[in-house]
Structures are given as structure tokens and as C-alpha cells.
mmCIF file of C-alpha atoms in Angstrom:
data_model
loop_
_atom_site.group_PDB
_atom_site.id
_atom_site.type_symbol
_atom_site.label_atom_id
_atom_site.label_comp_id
_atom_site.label_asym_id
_atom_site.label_seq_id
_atom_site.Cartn_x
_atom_site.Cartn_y
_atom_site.Cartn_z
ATOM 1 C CA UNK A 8 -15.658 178.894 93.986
ATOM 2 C CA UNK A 9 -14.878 175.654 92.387
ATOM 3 C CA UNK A 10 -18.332 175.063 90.810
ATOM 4 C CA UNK A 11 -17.585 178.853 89.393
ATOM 5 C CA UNK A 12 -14.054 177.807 88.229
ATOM 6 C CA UNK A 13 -15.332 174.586 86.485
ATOM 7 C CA UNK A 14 -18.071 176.005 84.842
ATOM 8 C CA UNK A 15 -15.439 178.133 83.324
ATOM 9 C CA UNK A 16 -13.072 175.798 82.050
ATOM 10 C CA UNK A 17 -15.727 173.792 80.494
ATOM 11 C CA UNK A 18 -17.203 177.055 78.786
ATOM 12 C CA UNK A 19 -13.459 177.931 77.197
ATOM 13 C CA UNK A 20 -13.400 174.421 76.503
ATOM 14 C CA UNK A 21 -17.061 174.468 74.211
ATOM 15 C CA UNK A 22 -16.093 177.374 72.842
ATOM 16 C CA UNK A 23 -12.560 176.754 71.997
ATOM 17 C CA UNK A 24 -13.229 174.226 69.198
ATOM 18 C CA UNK A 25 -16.135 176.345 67.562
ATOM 19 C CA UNK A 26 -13.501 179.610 67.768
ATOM 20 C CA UNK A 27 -10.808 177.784 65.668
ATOM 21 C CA UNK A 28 -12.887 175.986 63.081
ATOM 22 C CA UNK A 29 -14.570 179.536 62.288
ATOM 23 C CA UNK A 30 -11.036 180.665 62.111
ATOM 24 C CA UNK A 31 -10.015 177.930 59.205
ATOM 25 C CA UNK A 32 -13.241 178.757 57.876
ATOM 26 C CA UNK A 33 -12.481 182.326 57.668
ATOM 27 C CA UNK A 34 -8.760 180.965 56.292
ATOM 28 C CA UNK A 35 -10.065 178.328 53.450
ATOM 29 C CA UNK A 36 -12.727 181.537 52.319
ATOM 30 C CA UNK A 37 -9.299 183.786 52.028
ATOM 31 C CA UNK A 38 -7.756 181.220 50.029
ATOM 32 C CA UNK A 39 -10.655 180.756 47.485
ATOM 33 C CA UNK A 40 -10.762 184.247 47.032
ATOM 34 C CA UNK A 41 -7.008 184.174 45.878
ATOM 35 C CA UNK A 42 -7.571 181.389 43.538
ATOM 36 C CA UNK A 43 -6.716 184.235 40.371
ATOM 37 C CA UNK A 44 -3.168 184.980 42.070
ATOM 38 C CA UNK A 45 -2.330 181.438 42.609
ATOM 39 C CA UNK A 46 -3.351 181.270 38.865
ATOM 40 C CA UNK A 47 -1.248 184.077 37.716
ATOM 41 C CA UNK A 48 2.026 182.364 39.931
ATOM 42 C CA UNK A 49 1.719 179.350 37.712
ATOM 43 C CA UNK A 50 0.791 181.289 34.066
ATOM 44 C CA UNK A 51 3.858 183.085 35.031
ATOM 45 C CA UNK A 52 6.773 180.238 35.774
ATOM 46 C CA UNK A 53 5.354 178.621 32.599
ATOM 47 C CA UNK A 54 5.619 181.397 30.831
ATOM 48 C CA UNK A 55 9.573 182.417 31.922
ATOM 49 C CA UNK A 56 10.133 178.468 31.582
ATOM 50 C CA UNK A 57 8.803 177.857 28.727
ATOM 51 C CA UNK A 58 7.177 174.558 30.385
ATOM 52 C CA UNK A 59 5.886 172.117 28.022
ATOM 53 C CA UNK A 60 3.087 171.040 30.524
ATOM 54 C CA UNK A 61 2.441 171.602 33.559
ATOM 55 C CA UNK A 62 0.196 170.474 36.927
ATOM 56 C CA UNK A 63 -0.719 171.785 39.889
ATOM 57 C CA UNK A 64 -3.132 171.315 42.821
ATOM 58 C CA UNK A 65 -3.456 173.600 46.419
ATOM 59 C CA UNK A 66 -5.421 171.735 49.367
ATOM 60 C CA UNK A 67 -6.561 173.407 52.145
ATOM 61 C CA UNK A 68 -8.141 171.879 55.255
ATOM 62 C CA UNK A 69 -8.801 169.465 52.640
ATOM 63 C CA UNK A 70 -10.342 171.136 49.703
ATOM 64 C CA UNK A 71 -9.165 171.432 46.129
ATOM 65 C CA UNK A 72 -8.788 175.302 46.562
ATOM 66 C CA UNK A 73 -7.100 175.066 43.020
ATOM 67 C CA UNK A 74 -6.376 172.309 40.594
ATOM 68 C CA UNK A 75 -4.711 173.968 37.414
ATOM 69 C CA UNK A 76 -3.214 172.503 34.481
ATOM 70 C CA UNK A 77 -1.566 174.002 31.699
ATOM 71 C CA UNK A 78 0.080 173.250 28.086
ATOM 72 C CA UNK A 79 0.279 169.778 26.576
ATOM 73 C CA UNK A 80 1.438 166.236 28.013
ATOM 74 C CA UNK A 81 2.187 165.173 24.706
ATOM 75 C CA UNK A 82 3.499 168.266 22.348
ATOM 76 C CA UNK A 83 4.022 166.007 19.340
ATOM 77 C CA UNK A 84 0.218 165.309 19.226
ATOM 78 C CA UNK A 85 -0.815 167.588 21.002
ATOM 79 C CA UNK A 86 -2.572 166.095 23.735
ATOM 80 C CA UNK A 87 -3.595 168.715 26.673
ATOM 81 C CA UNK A 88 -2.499 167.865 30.537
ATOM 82 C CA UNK A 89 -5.244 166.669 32.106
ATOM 83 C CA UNK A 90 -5.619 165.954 35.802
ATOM 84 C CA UNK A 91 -5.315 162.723 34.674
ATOM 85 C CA UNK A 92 -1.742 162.766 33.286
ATOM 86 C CA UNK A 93 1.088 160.691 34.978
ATOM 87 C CA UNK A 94 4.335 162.761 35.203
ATOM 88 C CA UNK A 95 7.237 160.903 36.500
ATOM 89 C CA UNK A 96 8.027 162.354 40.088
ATOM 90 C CA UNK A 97 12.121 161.347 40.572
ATOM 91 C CA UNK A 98 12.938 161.810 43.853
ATOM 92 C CA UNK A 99 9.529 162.169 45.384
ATOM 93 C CA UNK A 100 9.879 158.187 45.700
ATOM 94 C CA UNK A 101 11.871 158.912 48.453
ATOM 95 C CA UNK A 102 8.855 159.886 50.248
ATOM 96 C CA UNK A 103 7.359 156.330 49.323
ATOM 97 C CA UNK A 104 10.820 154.382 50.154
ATOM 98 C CA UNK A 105 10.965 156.362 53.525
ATOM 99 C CA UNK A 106 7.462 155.908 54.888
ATOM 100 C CA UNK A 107 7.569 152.122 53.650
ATOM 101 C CA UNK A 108 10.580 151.657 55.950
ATOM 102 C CA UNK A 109 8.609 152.981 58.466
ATOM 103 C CA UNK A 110 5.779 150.996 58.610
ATOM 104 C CA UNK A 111 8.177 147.984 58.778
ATOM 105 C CA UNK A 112 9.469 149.785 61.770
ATOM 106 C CA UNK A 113 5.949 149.752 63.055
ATOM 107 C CA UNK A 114 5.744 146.193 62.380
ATOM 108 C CA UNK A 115 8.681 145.082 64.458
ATOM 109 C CA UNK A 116 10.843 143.711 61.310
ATOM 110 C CA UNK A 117 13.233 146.023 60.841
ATOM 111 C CA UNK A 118 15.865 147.634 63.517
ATOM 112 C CA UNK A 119 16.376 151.245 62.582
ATOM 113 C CA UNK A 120 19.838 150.641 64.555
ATOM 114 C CA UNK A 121 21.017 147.437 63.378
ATOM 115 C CA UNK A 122 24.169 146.897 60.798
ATOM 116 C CA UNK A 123 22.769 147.252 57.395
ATOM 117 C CA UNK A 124 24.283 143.857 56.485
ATOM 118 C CA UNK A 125 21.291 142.134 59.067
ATOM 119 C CA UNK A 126 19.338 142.829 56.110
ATOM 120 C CA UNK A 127 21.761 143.295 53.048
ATOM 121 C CA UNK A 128 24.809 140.355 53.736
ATOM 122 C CA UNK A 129 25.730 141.025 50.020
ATOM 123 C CA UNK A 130 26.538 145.081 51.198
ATOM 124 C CA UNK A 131 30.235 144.822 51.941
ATOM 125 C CA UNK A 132 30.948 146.559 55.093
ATOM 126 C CA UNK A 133 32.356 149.840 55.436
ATOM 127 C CA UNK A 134 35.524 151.180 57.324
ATOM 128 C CA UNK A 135 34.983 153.987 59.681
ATOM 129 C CA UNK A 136 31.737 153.000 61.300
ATOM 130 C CA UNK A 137 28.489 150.677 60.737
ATOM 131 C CA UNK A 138 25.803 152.222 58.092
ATOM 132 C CA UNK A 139 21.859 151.257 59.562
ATOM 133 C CA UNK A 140 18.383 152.233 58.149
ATOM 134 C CA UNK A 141 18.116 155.156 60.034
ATOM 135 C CA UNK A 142 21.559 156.815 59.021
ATOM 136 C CA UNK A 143 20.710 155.948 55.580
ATOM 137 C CA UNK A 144 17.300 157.369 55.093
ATOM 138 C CA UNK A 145 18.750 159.960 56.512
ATOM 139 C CA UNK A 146 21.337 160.404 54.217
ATOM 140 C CA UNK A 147 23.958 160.283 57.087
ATOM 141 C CA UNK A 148 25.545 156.766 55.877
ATOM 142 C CA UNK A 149 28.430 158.326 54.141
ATOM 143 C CA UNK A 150 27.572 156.809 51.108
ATOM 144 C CA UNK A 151 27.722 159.092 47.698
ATOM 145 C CA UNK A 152 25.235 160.383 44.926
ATOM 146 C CA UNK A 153 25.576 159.511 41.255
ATOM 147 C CA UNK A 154 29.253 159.089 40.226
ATOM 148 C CA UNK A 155 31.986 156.570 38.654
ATOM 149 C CA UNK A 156 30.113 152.945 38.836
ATOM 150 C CA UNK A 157 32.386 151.182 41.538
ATOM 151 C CA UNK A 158 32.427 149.605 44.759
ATOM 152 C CA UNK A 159 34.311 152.754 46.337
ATOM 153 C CA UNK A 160 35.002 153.756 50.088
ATOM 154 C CA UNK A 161 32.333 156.065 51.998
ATOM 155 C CA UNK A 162 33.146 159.921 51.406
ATOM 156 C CA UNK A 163 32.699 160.563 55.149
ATOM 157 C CA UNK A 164 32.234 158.041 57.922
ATOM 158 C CA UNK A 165 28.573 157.359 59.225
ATOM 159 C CA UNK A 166 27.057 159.860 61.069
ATOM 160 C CA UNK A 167 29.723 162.483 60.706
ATOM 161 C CA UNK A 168 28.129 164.169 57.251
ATOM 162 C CA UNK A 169 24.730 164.508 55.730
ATOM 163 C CA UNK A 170 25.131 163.840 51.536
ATOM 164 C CA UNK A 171 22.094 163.263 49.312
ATOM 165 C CA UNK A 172 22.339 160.008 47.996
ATOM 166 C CA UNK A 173 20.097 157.930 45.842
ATOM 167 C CA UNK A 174 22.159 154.912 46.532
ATOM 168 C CA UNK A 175 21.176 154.970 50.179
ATOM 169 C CA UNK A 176 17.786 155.067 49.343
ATOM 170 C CA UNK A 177 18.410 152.062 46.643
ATOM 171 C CA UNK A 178 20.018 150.106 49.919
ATOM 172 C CA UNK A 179 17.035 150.674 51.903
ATOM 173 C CA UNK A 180 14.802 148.960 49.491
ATOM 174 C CA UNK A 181 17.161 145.970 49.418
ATOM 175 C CA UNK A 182 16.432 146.232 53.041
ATOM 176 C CA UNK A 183 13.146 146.162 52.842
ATOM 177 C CA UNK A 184 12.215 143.479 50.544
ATOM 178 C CA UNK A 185 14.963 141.146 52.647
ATOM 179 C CA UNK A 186 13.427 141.884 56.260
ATOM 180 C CA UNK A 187 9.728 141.778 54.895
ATOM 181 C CA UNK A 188 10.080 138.602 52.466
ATOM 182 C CA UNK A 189 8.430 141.019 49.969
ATOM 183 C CA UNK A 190 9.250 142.681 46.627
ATOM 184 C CA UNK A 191 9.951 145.955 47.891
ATOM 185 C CA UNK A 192 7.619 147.146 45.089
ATOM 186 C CA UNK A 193 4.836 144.870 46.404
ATOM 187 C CA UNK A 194 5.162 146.170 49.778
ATOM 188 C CA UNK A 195 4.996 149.857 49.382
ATOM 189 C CA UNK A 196 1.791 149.086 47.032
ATOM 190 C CA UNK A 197 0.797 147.065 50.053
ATOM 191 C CA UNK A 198 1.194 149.033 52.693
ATOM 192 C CA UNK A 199 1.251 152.874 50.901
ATOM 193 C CA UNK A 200 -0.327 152.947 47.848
ATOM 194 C CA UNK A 201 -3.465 150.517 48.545
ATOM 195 C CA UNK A 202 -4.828 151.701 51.753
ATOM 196 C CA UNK A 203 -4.640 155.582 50.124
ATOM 197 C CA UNK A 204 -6.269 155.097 47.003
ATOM 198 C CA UNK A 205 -3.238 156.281 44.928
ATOM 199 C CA UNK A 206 -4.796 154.850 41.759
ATOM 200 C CA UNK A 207 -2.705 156.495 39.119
ATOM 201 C CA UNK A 208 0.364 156.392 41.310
ATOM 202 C CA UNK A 209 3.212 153.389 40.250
ATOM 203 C CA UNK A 210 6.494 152.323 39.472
ATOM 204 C CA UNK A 211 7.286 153.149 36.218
ATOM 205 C CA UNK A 212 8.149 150.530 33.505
ATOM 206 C CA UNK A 213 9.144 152.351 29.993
ATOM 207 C CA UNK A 214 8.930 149.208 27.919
ATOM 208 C CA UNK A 215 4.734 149.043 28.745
ATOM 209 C CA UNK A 216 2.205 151.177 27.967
ATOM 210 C CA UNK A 217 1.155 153.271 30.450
ATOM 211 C CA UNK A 218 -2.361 155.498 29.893
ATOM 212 C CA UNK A 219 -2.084 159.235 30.072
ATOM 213 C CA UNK A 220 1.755 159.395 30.670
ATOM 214 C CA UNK A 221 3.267 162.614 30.436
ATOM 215 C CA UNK A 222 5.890 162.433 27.685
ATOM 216 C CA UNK A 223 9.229 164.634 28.664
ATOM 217 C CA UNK A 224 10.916 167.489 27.335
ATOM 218 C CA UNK A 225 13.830 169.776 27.744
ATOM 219 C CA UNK A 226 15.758 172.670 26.452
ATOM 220 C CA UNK A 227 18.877 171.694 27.921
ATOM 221 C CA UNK A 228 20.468 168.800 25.636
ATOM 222 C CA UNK A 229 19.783 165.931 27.709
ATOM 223 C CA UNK A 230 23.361 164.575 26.872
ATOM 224 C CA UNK A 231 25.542 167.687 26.885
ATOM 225 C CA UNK A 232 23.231 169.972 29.048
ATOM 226 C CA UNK A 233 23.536 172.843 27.038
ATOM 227 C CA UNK A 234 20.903 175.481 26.669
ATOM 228 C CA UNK A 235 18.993 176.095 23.169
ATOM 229 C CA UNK A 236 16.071 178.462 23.862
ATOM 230 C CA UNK A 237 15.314 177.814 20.135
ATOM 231 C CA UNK A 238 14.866 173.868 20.481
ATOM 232 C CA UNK A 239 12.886 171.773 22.440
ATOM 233 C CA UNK A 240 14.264 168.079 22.995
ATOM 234 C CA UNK A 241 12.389 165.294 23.233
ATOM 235 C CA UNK A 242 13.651 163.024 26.084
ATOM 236 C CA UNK A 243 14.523 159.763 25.290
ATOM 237 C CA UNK A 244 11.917 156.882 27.893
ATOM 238 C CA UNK A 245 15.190 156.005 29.746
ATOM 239 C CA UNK A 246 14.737 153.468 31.818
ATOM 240 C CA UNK A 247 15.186 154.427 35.749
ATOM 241 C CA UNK A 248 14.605 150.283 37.384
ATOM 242 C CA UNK A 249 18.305 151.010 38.677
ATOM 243 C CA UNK A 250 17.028 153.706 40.870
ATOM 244 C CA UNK A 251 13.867 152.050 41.622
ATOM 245 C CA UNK A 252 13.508 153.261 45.478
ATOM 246 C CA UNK A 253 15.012 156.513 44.295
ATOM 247 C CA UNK A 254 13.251 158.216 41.823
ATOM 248 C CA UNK A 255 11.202 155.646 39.312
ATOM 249 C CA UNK A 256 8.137 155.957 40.166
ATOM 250 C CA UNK A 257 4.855 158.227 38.514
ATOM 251 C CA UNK A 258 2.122 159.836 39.832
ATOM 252 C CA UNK A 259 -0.418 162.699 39.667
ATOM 253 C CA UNK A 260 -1.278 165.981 41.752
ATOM 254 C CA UNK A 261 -4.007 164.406 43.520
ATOM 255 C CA UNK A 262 -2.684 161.647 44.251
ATOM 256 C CA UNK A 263 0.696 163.169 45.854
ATOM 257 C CA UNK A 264 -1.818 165.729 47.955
ATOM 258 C CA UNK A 265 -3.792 162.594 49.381
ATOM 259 C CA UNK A 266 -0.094 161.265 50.449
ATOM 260 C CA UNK A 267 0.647 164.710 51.797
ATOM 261 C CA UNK A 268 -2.456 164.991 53.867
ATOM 262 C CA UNK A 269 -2.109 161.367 54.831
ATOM 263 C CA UNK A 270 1.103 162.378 56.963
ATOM 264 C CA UNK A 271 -0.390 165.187 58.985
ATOM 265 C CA UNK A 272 -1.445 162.850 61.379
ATOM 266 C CA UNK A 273 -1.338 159.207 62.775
ATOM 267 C CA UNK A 274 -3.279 156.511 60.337
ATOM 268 C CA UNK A 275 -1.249 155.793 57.541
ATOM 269 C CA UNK A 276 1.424 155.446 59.943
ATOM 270 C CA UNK A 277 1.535 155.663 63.959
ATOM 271 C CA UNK A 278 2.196 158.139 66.157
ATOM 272 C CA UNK A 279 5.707 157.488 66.733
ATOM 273 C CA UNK A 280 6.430 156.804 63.115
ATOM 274 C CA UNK A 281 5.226 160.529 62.684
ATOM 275 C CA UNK A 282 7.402 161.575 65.667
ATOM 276 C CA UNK A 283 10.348 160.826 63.903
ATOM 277 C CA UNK A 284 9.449 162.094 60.268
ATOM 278 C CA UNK A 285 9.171 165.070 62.091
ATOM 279 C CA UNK A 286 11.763 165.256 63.847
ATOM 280 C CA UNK A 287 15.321 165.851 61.926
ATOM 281 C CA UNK A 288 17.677 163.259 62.651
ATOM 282 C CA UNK A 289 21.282 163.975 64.748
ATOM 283 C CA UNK A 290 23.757 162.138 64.999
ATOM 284 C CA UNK A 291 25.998 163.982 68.169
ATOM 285 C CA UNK A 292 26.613 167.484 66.356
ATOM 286 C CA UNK A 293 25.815 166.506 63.040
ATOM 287 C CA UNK A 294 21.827 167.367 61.851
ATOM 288 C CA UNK A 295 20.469 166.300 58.843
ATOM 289 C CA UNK A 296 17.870 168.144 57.230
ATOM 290 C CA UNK A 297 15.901 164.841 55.600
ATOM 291 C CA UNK A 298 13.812 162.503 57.246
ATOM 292 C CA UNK A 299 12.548 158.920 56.278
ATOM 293 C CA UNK A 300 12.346 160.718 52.582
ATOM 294 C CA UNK A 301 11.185 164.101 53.513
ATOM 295 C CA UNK A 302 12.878 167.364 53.904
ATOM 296 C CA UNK A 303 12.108 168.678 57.563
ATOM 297 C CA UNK A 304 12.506 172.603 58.573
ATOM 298 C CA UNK A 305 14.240 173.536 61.256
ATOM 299 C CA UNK A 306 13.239 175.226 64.125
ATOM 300 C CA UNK A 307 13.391 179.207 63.144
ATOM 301 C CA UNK A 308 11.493 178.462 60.409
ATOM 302 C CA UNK A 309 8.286 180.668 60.234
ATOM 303 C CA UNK A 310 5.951 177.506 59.483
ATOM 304 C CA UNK A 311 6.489 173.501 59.989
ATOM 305 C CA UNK A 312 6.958 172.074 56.910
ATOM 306 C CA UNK A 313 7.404 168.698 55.022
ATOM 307 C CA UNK A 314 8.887 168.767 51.948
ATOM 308 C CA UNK A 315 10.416 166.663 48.875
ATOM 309 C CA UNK A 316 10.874 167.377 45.266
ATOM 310 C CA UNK A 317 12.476 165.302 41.775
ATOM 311 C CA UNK A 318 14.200 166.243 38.761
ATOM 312 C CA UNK A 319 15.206 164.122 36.150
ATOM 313 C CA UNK A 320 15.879 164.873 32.529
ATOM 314 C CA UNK A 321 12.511 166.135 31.183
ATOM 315 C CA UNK A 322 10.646 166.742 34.593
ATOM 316 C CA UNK A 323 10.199 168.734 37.741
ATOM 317 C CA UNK A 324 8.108 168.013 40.619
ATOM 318 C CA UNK A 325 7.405 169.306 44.316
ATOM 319 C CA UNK A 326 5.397 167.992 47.218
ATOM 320 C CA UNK A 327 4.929 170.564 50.274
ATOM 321 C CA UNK A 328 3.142 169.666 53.478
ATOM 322 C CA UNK A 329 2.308 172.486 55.688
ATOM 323 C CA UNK A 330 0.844 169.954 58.760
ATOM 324 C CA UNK A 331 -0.235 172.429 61.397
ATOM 325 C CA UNK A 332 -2.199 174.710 58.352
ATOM 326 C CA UNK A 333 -3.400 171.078 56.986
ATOM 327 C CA UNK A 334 -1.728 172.749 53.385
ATOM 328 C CA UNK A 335 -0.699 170.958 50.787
ATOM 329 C CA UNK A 336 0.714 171.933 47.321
ATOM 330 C CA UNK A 337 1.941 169.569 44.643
ATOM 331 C CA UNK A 338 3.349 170.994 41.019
ATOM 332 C CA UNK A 339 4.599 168.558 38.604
ATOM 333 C CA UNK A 340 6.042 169.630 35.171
ATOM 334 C CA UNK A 341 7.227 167.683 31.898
ATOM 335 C CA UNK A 342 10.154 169.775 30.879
ATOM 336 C CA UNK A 343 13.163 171.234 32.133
ATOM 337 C CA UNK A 344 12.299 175.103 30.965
ATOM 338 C CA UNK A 345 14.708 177.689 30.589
ATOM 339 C CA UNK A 346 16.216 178.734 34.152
ATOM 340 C CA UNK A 347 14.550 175.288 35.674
ATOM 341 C CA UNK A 348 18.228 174.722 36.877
ATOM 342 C CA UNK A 349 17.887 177.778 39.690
ATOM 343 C CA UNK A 350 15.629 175.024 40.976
ATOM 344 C CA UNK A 351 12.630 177.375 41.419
ATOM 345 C CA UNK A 352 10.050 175.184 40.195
ATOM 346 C CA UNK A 353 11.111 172.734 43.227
ATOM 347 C CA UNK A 354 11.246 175.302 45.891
ATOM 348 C CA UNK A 355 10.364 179.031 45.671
ATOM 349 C CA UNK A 356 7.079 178.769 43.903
ATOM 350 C CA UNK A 357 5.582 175.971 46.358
ATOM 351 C CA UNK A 358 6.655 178.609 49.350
ATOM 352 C CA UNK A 359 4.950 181.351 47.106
ATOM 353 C CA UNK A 360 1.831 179.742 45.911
ATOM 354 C CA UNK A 361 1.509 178.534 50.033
ATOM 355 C CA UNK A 362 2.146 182.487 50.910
ATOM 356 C CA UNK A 363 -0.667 183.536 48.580
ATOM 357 C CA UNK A 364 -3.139 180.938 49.599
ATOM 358 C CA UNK A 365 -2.452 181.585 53.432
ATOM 359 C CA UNK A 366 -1.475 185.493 53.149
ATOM 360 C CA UNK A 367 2.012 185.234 54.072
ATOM 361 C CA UNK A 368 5.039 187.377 53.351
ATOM 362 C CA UNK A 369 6.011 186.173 49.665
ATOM 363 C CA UNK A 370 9.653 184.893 48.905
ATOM 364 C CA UNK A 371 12.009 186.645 47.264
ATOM 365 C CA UNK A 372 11.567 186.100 43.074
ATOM 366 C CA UNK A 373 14.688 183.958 42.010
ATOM 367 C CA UNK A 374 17.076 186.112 40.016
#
């Protein structure tokens, strides 16, 4: 009876493995076959947007499925998007900040917990309770988005609100380069950007030349931001050093799908670091949706996903990691197009491109 039972056990055990990598076989063949309706999702946003240029790249168990690019990087000369072309990604330097500040974690220099001031002295502290690393990549430290330049008081007390704030993410890096003795732009190409081959990935310095940058674009007046659906602005090269953990930093579709992928499981950082990027942060009743520079979805959500995306004047860009389906799906554009404010180019046409690809129920079109 027990020679029966393990002879069993090992049999489901053989053919357990072989079962589920026909199955992602069978899923990666589905997807290729829908590489003309994840064309026609993109032809269509840049056509309603009016997109200047645009990029785009599905993975899927770690194939190129598609890698599409569309319009010009340069509309002045008219110089084609390549995949080559560096678009600035805003916001998606979050990711970079948050997983840097992790593997500091990992290396026992930094206390997640600790007062902020450990690391920062020059950070005046706070009434109402004491800001740390993890409240702040959390965006639980109280402290407030772009606003009036001045050293002001918290809008809610730590741990009692979750507000988006690039100034939390600024602090971090401050942190950072303090605890590790390291420009904190050294360190993330250090400990990120090396060991993943992220060769066209940087921070961005507008004064120096930089080959096969995207120039940016906009029909909303990048002063006023009123709409002219009959002009297309050219956006000044503003220089974003002040938000330098934040959202100054460039990159290119592959090179945000090999940092996707690299965050489906432990190597670029451990298994606990991954524990808590998963995991959304709470503070007593209070959840916050972002983690270590990633959006996390909750628990009723269909599918487990990572996710971050960037706008600044003159660009859009999105970064979804679908870990358990080993998806990823980057889209990076050099214009704000008419309607990019609904924020669709950030949000619903990752979830529908990954619905296409994977045969899901497709969102609902943004009206």
C-alpha cells in the first residue's frame, strides 16, 4: 500500500511539471497568434491621441511576443522611433529609487523603521509622528506632492494617509546616498542597472547629448495646459535633477521589460525583499496601494499585478508586471495626445493589451 501510494505521488509529481509547461506553451502560441490585435490596440490610441511617437513591447514567459513602434522620435526631422529611442520615463524611477532602497535593506545599512533623520540630520523633524524609509516609499510619510516651494507642516501625520509624493521619494535618495557613502545615482547603477544590462537606461542630463533621445511633444500648452488639437508644442528640455529619485531618469521598452521580469522572482533582489514589494504596506487601518515604487493590487483583483507609470510634460509611460503569468508590457510615448489626461495610456491599455495577449475579459474603453 505504501509502495502503491509513493509510486503515485512521484508519478503526479513527473508529470506535473511537463502538464504546466505544455500549458504556457499552449498560452505563449495564443499570444503570438494575437500579435495583429495587440497591433490594432496601439494603431488605435495613437490614432485618437494623436501621439507623436510611440513604443511598445509584450513579453511572455520571456519572449518578445510584440515589439511595435510607431511615428517619429524627432518630428522636426523626422527621425522614426526605433527600439532604440530613449523616452524619458517620469515616475517609473520610482521603481529604480524603491528597489535601490531595498537592496540596502538587504545589505544591512539601512533600517526600514528608523527616524528618517538617522540618515537625513538636515530633514527637520516633523510634528505628529516620526517619518522612516518604509512609510515614505510608501507614500504614508505625510509629506505632499508638487506645491508652493516651502518648508511646510505634513498634510496628515505618518501612517494615518497614503498621498503620492515625489518629495518622499527625493528623501529616500538622500537616504540612500547618506547610509551607503554613495551617490545615490552611482548606487542604483551599481546595484540595478549594471547587474541587468539596462544599457540604454540613465539619469537624464539635458545639457549633454544623449544618442537616440526621444524629443517631447504636446498638445496641451505646456505652460497654460490648454488644449489646441490644431498645434503641436514642442517641449522645452527642462531640466528634472530636482526630482532626480522621482522621475529623471530615461529608458527604453526593453530595457524596462528586463526590469519587470527581473522582479518576478528572487535574484536581483532576495526573497524577502520580494515579500514586501509584494505585499502592500499597512500601517493599523490605513493600506497603501504602492510599494518600494510599485503599485501593488489588492486582493479581489482578478490577476497579481505590479505596476508603475510617468507623465511629465511631453511623455507617457507604463510598466506592468503580471508575475504569476511571467507578463510584462511596457508602452512609452513622446507626447501628451489629445485625451492623454483620462490617463489611458498609463492604465487601461496596459490591462487591455495584457487581456488580448492572455484572452482575458477586456476593460471597459475610456469615455
Amino acid at each position: 500500500m505504501r509502495r502503491g501510494l509513493y509510486f503515485v505521488l512521484m508519478l503526479s509529481m513527473s508529470v506535473a511539471p511537463v502538464w504546466l509547461g505544455a500549458q504556457r506553451s499552449a498560452q505563449l502560441a495564443a499570444c503570438r497568434s494575437r500579435r495583429q490585435s495587440l497591433s490594432d490596440a496601439l494603431a488605435d490610441i495613437q490614432r485618437r491621441q494623436r501621439n507623436i511617437g510611440l513604443s511598445a513591447l509584450v513579453m511572455l514567459d520571456g519572449e518578445t511576443v510584440m515589439a511595435e513602434n510607431l511615428g517619429y522620435a524627432d518630428l522636426e526631422n523626422r527621425v522614426p522611433v526605433t527600439n532604440e529611442t530613449r523616452f524619458g520615463v517620469a515616475s517609473i524611477t520610482k521603481a529604480f529609487t524603491g528597489l535601490a532602497l531595498l537592496k540596502l535593506h538587504e545589505a544591512g545599512r539601512i533600517d526600514l523603521d528608523a527616524p528618517i533623520q538617522r540618515y537625513v540630520p538636515a530633514f527637520p523633524v516633523k510634528q505628529g509622528g516620526v517619518i522612516t524609509p518604509r512609510l515614505l516609499a510608501a507614500h504614508l510619510a505625510g509629506i505632499r506632492h508638487w506645491g508652493p516651494e516651502r518648508n511646510d507642516t505634513l498634510i496628515a501625520p505618518p501612517g494615518t494617509k497614503e498621498s503620492y509624493s515625489s518629495y518622499g521619494y527625493n528623501l529616500i535618495a538622500a537616504a540612500i546616498q547618506s547610509a551607503s557613502g554613495t551617490k545615490f545615482q552611482d548606487y542604483v547603477n551599481r546595484e540595478i542597472i549594471a547587474p541587468l544590462k539596462l544599457s540604454n537606461t540613465g539619469f537624464d542630463d539635458v545639457r549633454r547629448v544623449l544618442p537616440h533621445r526621444a524629443r517631447r511633444y504636446s498638445y496641451f500648452d505646456p505652460w497654460t495646459f490648454a488644449v489646441d488639437s490644431n498645434a503641436v508644442y514642442r517641449v522645452p528640455d527642462w531640466d528634472y535633477s530636482h526630482n532626480i529619485a522621482g522621475g529623471n531618469m530615461y529608458s527604453t521598452t526593453a530595457d524596462l521589460a528586463r526590469l519587470g521580469r527581473a522582479i518576478e522572482k528572487p535574484g536581483l533582489v532576495s526573497k524577502q525583499s520580494l515579500e514586501l514589494l509584494y505585499r502592500r504596506p499597512r500601517v493599523g487601518t490605513v493600506q497603501a496601494s504602492m510599494s518600494f515604487g510599485f503599485y501593488v493590487s489588492d486582493s479581489t483583483a482578478p490577476h497579481r499585478l505590479l505596476n508603475i507609470g510617468g507623465s511629465n510634460a511631453g511623455l507617457q509611460a507604463a510598466l506592468f508586471v503580471y508575475p504569476d503569468e511571467d507578463l510584462v508590457i511596457v508602452v512609452l510615448a513622446n507626447a501628451w495626445g489629445i485625451g492623454s489626461n483620462s490617463g489611458e495610456m498609463g492604465g487601461v491599455l496596459l490591462r487591455r493589451l495584457a487581456a488580448i495577449c492572455m484572452g482575458w475579459p477586456e476593460p471597459p474603453p475610456v469615455k
